[in-house]
Coordinates of C-alpha atoms in Angstrom, one line a residue:
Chain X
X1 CA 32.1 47.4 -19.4
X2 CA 34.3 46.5 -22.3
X3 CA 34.0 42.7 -23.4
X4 CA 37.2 40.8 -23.3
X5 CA 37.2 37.1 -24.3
X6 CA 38.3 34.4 -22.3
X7 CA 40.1 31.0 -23.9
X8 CA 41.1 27.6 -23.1
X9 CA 45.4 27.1 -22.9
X10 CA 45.0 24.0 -21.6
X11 CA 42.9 20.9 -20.4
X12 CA 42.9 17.4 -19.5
X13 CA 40.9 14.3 -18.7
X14 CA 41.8 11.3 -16.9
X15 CA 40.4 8.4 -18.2
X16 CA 36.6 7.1 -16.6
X17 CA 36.1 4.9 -15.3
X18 CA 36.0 2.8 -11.6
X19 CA 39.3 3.8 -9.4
X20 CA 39.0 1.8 -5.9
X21 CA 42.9 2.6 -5.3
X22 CA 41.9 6.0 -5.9
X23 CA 40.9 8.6 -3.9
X24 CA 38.8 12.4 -5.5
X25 CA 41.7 14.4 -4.9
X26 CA 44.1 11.9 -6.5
X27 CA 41.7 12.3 -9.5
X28 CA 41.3 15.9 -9.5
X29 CA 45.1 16.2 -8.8
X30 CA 45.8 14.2 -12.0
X31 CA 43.8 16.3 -14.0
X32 CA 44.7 19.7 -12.9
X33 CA 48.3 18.9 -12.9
X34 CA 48.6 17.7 -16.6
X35 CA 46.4 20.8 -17.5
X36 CA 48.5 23.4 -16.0
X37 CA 51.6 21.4 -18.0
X38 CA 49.6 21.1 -21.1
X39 CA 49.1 25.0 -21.0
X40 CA 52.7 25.7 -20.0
X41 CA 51.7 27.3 -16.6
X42 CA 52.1 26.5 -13.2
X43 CA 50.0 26.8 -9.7
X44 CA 51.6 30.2 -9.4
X45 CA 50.2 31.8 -12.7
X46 CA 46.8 30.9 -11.1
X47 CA 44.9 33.3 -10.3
X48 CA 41.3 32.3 -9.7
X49 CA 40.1 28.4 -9.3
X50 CA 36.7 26.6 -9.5
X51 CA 36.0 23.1 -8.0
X52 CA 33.2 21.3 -8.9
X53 CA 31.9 18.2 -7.1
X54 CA 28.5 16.9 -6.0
X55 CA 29.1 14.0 -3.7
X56 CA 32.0 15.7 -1.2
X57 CA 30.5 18.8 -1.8
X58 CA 30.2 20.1 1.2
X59 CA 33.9 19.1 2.5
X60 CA 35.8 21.6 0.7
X61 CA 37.1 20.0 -2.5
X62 CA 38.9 23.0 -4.0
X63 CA 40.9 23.5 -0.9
X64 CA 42.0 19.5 -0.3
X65 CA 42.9 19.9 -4.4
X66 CA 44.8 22.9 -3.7
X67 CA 46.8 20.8 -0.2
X68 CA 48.0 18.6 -3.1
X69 CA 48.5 21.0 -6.2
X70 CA 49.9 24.1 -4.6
X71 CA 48.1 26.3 -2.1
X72 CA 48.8 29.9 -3.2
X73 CA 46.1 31.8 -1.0
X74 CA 44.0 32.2 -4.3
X75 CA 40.1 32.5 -4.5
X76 CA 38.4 29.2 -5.0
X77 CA 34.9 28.5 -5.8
X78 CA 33.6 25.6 -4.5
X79 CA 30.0 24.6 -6.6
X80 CA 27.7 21.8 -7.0
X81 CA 25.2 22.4 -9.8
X82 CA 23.9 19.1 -10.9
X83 CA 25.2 17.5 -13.7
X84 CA 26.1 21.4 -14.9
X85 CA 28.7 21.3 -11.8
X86 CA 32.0 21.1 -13.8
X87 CA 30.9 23.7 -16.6
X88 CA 29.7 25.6 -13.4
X89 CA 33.2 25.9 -12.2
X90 CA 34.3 26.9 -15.7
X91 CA 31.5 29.3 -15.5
X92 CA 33.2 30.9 -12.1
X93 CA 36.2 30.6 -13.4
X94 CA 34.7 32.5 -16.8
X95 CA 33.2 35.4 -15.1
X96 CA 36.3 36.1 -12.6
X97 CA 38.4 36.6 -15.9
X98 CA 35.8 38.2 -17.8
X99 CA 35.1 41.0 -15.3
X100 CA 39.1 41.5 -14.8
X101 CA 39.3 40.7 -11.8
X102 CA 41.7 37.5 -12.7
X103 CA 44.4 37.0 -15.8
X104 CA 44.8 33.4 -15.7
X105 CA 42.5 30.5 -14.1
X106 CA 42.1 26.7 -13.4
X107 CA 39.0 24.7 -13.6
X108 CA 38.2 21.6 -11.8
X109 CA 35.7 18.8 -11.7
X110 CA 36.4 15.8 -10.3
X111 CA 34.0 13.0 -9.0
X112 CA 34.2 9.6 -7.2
X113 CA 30.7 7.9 -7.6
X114 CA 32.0 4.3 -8.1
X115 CA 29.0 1.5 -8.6
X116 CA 26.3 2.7 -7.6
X117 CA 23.3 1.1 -9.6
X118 CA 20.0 3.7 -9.9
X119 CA 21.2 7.1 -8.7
X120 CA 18.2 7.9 -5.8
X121 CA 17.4 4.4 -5.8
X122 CA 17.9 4.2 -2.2
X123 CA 15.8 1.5 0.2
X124 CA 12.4 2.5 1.3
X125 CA 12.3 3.1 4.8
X126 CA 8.6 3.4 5.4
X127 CA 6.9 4.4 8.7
X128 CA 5.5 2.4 11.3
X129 CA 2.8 4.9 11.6
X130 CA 1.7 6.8 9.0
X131 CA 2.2 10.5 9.5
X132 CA 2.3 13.3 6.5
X133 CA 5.6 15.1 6.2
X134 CA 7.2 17.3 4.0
X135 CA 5.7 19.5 1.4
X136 CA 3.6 16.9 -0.3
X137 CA 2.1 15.5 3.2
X138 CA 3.6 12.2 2.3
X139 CA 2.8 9.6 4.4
X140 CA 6.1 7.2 2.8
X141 CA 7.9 6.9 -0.5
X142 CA 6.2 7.9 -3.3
X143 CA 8.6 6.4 -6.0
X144 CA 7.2 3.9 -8.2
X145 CA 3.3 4.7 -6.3
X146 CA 2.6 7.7 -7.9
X147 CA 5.2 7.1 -10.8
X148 CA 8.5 7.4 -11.7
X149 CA 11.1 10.0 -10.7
X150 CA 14.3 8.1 -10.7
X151 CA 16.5 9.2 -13.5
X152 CA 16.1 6.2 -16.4
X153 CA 12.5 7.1 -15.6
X154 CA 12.4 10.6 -16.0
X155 CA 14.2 10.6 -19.2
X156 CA 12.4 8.0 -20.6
X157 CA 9.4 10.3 -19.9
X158 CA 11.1 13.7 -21.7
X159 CA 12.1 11.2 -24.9
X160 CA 8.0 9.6 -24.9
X161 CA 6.8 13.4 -24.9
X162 CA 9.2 13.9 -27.9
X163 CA 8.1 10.5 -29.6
X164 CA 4.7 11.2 -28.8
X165 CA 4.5 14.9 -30.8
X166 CA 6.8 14.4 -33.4
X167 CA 6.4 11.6 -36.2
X168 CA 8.8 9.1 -37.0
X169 CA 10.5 9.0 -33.4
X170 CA 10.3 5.7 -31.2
X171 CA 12.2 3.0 -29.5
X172 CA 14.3 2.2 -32.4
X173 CA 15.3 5.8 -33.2
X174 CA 16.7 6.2 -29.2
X175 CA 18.1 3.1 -29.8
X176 CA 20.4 4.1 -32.9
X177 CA 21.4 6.7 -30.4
X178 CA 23.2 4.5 -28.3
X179 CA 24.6 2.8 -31.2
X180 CA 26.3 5.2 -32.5
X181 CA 27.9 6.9 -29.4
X182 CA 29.1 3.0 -28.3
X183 CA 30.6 2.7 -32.0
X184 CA 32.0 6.0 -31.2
X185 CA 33.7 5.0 -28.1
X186 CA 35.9 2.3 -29.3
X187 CA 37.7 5.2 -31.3
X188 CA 38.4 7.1 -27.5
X189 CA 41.1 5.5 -25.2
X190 CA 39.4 8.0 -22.2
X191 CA 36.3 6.1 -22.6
X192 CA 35.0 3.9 -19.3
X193 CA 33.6 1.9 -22.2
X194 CA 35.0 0.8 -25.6
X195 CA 32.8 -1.5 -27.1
X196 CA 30.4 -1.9 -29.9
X197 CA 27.4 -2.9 -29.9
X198 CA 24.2 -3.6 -32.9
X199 CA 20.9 -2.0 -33.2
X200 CA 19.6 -5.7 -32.0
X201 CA 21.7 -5.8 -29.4
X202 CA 21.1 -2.7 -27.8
X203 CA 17.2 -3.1 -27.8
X204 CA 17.5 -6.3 -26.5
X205 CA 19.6 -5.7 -23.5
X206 CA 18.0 -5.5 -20.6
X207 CA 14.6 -2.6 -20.4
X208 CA 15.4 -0.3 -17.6
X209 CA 12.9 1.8 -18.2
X210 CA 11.2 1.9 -21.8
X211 CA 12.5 3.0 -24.3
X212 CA 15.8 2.8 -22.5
X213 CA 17.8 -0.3 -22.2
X214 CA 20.7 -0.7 -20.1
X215 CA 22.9 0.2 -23.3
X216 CA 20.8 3.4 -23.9
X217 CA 22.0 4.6 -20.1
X218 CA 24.7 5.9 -18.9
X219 CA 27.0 4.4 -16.2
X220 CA 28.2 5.7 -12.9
X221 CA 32.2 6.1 -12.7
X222 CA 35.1 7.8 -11.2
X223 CA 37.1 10.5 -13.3
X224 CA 38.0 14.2 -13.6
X225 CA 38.7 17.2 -16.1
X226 CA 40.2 19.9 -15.9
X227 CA 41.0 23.0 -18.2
X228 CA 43.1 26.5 -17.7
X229 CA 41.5 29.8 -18.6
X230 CA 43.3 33.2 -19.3
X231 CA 42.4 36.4 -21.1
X232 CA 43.1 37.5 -24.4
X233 CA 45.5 40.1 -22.8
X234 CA 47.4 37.3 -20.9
X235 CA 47.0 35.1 -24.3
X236 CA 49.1 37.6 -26.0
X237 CA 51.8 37.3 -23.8
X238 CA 52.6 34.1 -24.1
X239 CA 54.6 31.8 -26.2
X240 CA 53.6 30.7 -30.0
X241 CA 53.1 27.1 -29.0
X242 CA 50.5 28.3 -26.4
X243 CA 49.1 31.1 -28.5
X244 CA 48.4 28.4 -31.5
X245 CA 46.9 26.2 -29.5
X246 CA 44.9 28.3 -27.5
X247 CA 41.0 27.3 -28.2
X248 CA 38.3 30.2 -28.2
X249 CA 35.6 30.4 -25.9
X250 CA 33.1 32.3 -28.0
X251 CA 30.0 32.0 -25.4
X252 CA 29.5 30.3 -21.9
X253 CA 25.3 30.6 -21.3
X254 CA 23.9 29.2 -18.2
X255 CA 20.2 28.4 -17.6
X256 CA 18.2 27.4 -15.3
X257 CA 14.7 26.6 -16.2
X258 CA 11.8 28.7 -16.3
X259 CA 8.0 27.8 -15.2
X260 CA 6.2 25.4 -16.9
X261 CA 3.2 23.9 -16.0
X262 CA 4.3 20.4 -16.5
X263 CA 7.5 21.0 -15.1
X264 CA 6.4 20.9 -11.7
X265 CA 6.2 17.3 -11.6
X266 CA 8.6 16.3 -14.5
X267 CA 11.2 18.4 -15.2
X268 CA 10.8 20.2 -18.3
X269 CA 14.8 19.4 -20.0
X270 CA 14.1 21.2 -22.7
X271 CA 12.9 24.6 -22.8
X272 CA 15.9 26.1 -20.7
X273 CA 18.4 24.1 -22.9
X274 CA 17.1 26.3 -26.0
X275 CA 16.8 29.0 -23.8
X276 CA 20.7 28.6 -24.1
X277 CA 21.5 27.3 -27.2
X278 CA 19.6 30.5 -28.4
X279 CA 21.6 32.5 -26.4
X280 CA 24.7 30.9 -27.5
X281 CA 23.9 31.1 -31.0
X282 CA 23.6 34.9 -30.7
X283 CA 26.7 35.7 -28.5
X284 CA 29.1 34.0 -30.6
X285 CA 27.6 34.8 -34.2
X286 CA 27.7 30.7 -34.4
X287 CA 25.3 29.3 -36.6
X288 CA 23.9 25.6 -35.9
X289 CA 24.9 24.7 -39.3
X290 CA 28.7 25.9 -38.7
X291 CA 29.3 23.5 -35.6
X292 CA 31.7 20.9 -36.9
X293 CA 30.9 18.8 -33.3
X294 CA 28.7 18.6 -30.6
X295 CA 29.3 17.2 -27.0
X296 CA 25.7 17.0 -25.5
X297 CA 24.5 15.8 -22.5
X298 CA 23.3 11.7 -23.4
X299 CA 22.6 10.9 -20.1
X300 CA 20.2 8.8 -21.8
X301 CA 19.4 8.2 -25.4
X302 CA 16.3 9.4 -25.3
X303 CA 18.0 12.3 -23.7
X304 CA 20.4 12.8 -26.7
X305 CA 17.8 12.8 -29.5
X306 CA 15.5 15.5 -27.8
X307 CA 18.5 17.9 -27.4
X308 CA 19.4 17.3 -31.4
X309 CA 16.2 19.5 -32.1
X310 CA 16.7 21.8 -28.5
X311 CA 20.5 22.6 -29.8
X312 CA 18.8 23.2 -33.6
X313 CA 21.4 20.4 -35.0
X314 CA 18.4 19.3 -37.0
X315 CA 15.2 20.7 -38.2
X316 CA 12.2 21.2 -35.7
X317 CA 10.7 18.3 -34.8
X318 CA 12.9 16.0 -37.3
X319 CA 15.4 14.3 -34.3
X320 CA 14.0 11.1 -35.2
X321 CA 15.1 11.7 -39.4
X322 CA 18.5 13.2 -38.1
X323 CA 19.4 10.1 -36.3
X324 CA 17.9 7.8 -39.3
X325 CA 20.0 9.7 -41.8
X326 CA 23.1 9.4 -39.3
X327 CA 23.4 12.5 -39.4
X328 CA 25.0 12.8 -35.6
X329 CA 27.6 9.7 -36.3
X330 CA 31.2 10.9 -37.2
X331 CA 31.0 11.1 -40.6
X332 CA 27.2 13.0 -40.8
X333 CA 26.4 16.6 -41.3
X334 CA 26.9 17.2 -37.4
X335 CA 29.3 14.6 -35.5
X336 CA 27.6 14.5 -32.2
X337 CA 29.4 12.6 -29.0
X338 CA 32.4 11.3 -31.1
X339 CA 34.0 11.1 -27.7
X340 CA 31.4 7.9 -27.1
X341 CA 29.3 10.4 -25.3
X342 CA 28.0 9.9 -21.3
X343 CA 26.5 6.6 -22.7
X344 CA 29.8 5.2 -23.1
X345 CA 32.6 7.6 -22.1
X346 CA 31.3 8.1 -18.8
X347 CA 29.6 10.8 -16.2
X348 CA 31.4 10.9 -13.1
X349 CA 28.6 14.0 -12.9
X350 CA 31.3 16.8 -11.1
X351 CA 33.8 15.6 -14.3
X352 CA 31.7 16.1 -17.0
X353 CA 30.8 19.5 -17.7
X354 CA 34.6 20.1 -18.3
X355 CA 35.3 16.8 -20.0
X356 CA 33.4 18.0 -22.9
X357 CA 35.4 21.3 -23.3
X358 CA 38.9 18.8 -23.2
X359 CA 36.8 16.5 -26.2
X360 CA 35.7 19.6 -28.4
X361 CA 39.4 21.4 -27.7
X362 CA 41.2 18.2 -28.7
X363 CA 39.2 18.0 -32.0
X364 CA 40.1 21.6 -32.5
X365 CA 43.8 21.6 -31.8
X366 CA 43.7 18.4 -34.0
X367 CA 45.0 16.2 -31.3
X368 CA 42.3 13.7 -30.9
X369 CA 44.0 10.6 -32.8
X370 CA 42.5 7.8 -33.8
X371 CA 39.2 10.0 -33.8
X372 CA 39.7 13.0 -35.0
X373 CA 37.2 15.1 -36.9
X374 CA 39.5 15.8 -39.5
X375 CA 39.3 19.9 -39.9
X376 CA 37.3 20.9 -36.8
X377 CA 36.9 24.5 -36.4
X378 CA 33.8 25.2 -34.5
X379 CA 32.2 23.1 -31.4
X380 CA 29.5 22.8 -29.2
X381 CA 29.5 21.3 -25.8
X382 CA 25.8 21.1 -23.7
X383 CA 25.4 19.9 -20.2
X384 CA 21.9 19.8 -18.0
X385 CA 21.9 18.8 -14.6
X386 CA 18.1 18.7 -13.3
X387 CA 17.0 20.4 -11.2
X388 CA 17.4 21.9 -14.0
X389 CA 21.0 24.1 -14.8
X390 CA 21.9 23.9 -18.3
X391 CA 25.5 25.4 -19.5
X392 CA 26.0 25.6 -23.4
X393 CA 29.5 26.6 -24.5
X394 CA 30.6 27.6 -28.4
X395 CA 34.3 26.7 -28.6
X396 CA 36.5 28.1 -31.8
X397 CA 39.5 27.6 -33.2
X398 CA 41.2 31.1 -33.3
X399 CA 44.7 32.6 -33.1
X400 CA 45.8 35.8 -31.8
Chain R
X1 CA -13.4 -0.7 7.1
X2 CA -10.5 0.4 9.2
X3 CA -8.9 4.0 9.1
X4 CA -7.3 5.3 5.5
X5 CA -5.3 7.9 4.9
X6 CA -3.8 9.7 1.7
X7 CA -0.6 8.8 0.6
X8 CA 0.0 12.3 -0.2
X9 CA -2.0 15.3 1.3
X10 CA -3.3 16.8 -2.1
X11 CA -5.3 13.5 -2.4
X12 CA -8.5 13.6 -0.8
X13 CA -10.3 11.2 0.4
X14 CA -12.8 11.9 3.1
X15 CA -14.9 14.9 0.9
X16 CA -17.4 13.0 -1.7
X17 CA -15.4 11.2 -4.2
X18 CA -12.0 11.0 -4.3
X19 CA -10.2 14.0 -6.2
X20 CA -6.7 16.2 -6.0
X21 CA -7.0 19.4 -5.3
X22 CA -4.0 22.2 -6.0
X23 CA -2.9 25.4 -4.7
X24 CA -3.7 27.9 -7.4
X25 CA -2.1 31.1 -7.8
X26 CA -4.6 33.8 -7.0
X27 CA -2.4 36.4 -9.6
X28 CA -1.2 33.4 -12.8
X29 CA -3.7 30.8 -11.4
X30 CA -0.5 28.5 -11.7
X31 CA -1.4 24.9 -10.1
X32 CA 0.9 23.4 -7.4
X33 CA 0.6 20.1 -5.5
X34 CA 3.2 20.7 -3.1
X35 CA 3.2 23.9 -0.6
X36 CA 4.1 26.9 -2.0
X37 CA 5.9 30.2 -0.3
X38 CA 5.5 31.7 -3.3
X39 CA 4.1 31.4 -7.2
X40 CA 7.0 30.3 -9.4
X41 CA 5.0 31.6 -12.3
X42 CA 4.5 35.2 -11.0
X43 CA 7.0 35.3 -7.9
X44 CA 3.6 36.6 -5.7
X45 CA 2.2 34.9 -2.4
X46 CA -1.3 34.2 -2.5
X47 CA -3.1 31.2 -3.3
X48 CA -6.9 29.3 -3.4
X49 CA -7.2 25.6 -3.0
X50 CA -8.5 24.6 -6.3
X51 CA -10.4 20.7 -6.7
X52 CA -8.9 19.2 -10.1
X53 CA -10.2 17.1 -12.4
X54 CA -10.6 13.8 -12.3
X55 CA -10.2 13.0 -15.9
X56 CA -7.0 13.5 -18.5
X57 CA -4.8 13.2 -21.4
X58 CA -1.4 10.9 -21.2
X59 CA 1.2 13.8 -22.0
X60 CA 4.0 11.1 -21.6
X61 CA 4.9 7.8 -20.3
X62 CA 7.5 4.9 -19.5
X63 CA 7.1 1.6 -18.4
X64 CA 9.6 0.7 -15.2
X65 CA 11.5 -2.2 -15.3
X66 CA 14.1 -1.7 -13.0
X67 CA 13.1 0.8 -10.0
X68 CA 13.9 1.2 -6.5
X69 CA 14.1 -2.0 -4.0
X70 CA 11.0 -3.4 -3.2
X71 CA 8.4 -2.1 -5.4
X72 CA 6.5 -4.1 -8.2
X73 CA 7.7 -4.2 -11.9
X74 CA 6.6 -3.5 -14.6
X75 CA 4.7 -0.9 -13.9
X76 CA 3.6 2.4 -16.0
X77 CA 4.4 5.6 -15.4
X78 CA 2.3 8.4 -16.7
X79 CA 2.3 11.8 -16.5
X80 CA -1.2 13.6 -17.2
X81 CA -2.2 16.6 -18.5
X82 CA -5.3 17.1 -16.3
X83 CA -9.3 18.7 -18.0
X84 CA -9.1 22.2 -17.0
X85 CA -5.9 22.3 -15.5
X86 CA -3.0 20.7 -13.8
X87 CA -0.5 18.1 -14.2
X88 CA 0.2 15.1 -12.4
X89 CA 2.4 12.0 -12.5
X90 CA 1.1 9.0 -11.2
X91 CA 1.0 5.2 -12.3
X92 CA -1.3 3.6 -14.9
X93 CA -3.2 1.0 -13.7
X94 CA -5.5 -2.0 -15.0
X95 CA -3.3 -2.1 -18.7
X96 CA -0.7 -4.4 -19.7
X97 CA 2.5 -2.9 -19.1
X98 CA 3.4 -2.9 -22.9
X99 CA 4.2 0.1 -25.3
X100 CA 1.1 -1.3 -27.8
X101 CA -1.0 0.1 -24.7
X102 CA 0.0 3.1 -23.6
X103 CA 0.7 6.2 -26.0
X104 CA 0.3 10.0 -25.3
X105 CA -2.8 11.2 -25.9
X106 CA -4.8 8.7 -24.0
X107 CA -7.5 9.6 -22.1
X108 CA -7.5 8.5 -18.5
X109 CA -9.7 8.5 -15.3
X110 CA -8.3 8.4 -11.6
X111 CA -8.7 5.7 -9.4
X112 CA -7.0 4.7 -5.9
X113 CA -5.2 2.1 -4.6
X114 CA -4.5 1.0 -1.1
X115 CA -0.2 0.8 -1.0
X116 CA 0.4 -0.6 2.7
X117 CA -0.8 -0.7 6.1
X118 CA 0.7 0.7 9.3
X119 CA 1.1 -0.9 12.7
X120 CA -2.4 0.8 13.9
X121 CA -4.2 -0.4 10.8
X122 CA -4.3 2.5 9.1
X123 CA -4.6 1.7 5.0
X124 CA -2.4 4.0 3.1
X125 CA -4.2 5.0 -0.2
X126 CA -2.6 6.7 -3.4
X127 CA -4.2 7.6 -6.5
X128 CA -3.5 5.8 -10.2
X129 CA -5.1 6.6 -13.3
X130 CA -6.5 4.1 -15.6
X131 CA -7.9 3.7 -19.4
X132 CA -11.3 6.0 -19.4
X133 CA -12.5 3.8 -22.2
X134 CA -11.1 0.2 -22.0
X135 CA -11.5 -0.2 -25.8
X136 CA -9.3 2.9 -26.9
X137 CA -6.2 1.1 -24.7
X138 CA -5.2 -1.9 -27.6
X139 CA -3.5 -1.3 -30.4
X140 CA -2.5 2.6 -29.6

């Protein structure tokens, strides 16, 4: 089948953040709306649609989105997918346009998690009488008996196995992670967060789970993103104003992760995030060195400094020099999270796998203000949800 | 001694000393703790019961601070790469919950812990690893 590339018209954000007056759809509505006006299309040029939310999943988000924005009898893709859910539905959205079965499509994540504290974190609710159950035989909770699985946990785990193979990586290297995407965030109006912080201050705050203060985490929020799709064919037929800035996707790789041995009890966040960044690399002729930002999935900041050497933005097994040399701040050899990253912009988890497409677009249109990367050409956006899904997507700036 | 039972089925209690034993593929011989339908490794049905070690190497590690309601902080977590096979995650006992003494490449023993009681008495144990030599676990 002949290849025909797919690319971004338009795309929007709403700013993260905590929206009690709010409900999901209003959020989703917001940010589909302004997309479809920032592309110059309407509901009715729409030929395809993907929702993705994880904690209405099951109540038929693309539809309710569709009772507010236009129901046109379209095909909508509802997914959940982890933290991957919102490049997920890009990804549908992607493949319905890339096999031609669709011109022109819209893209929707959109999440309401409001305060939550630890995500799992739930209260034990231990048995009276002891009886196995499930596949384990468990006989009650096994959080925090037989170790850790709650996120801060299992991160902290992935950055230690890092730290503990590589030289020169350790508490104060994750920690510079987190200040530099909180500098970043003060430059980002979207942000949930805009405030900077020190090295001191961010190892000092409060341990979560070590290395990872609560600076080095990520909060919970409210939010959504959205972006338009259309072939090149469509692309052509528009206007000048949408054909210049019209943004390039180059490759869209999904992953989910292969067996490892160690993944069976901790998930392995790595090998299926270079299992795509590989992939990526080839598929869009981009080299690592070429990228002129990154959006990658900081979760945590141990998180972000394992991914500098899975995404090849430094050399094997040097994160912990990469992040010493600031090389990821906005001014290094590889600006990574200028958007203040999930650390401080925010993961409303259905929102972000598409907010990172608005970030890298903006840059590339050269419509990000106060923090623009002056010149941006090429970026890279990275989401994992565990599980694990991983979606890598090379973004260019192109004309037709 | 009243009645005990494992916290988790792969721990067993009641067969010499206390050990973990895995279903091992009988096509990869990939370990699982948990029941299987089928190998993830290979895709085929078919496995042995397989006793694990009860010694190991830290792979990786964090020390909890904040976990869920009502259990004891800090505490280490560890994951172990088990002698001859096998990978476990479990908490490290009998150390100080500080990152001068824990590192990867530790070597660890199992032990077992009782972790509550139910209303017929019955003593719900897990398993925990600790230091295998107490003098290797300062200054790490």
């Amino acid at each position: 089948m002949a290849e025909r590339d797919v690319w971004i018209i338009g795309t929007h954000m709403t700013k993260f953040g905590r929206y009690p007056d709010k409900d999901l759809i209003d959020l989703g509505s917001e940010a589909a709306v302004a997309a479809l006006a920032d592309g110059g299309v309407t509901i009715a040029d729409i030929d395809v649609m993907g929702a993705g939310n994880l904690f209405e999943a099951s109540s038929g988000v693309g539809q309710r989105l569709q009772k507010q924005i236009g129901q046109t009898g379209i095909p909508v893709y509802n997914v959940a997918n982890a933290c991957a859910t919102g490049a997920t539905a890009v990804r549908c959205v992607f493949m319905a346009i890339k096999s031609g079965e669709a011109e022109m499509g819209l893209a929707v994540g959109l999440e309401k998690m409001g305060k939550q504290g630890l995500l799992g974190a739930s209260a034990r609710s231990d048995k009276k009488t002891y009886q196995p159950s499930g596949r384990y035989g468990a006989v009650m909770s096994v959080e925090g008996r037989l170790g850790t699985t709650l996120m801060p946990g299992v991160f902290a785990q992935a950055g230690m196995e890092y730290a503990g193979q590589h030289d020169g990586v350790g508490f104060e290297q994750f920690a510079k992670v987190a200040e530099k995407n909180h500098a970043h965030s003060v430059l980002n109006p979207l942000a949930q967060y805009q405030k900077q912080f020190s090295l001191d201050e961010v190892m000092k705050a409060e341990m979560m789970s070590y290395p990872n203060t609560l600076l080095m985490c990520c909060p919970t929020g409210d939010g959504a993103a959205a972006a338009v799709l259309v072939s090149e064919e469509k692309l052509k037929t528009l206007s000048d104003d949408q054909r210049k800035r019209a943004i390039k996707i180059s490759a869209s790789v999904m992953t989910s992760d292969p067996w490892t041995e160690s993944d069976q009890v901790q998930p392995d966040v790595n090998t299926l995030t270079r299992e795509a960044a590989a992939k990526a690399y080839e598929i869009s002729g981009v080299d690592p060195a070429d990228l002129d930002l990154v959006e990658l999935h900081d979760c945590f900041a141990t998180a972000e400094l394992i991914h500098y050497d899975n995404l090849q933005l430094c050399k094997p097994g040097e994160a912990g020099r990469f992040i010493d040399e600031r090389g990821p701040w906005r001014d290094g050899t590889t600006p990574v999270n200028v958007s203040g990253g999930l650390i401080s912009k925010g993961h409303p988890l259905g929102a972000t796998g598409i907010a990172n497409l608005y970030e890298v677009s903006t840059h590339l249109r050269g419509e990000a203000g106060d923090r623009q990367i002056e010149g941006a050409k090429i970026g890279l956006t990275h989401v994992i949800g565990l599980g694990s899904a991983c979606a890598v997507h090379v973004l260019e700036k192109a004309t037709v | 001694m009243g009645k005990q039972i494992p916290i988790v089925d792969y721990l067993v209690l009641d067969d010499g000393e206390p050990h973990l034993v895995a279903n091992e593929s009988e096509v990869s011989g990939a370990l699982y703790l948990d029941r299987r339908n089928a190998d993830a490794k290979s895709g085929t049905a078919g496995f042995r019961r397989r006793t694990l070690a009860n010694e190991g190497t830290v792979r990786t590690f964090t020390i909890v601070h904040r976990a869920a309601p009502g259990v004891p902080t800090p505490y280490v977590s560890v994951v172990v790469d088990l002698d001859g096979g096998g990978v476990v995650k479990a908490n490290l006992l009998n150390v100080e919950p500080e990152p001068a003494n824990v590192a990867s490449g530790m070597r660890v023993r199992m032990t077992t812990y009782p972790v509550g009681t139910d209303d017929d008495g019955t003593e719900a144990i897990a398993f925990a690893y600790e230091p295998a030599a107490p003098s290797s676990t300062t200054g790490a």
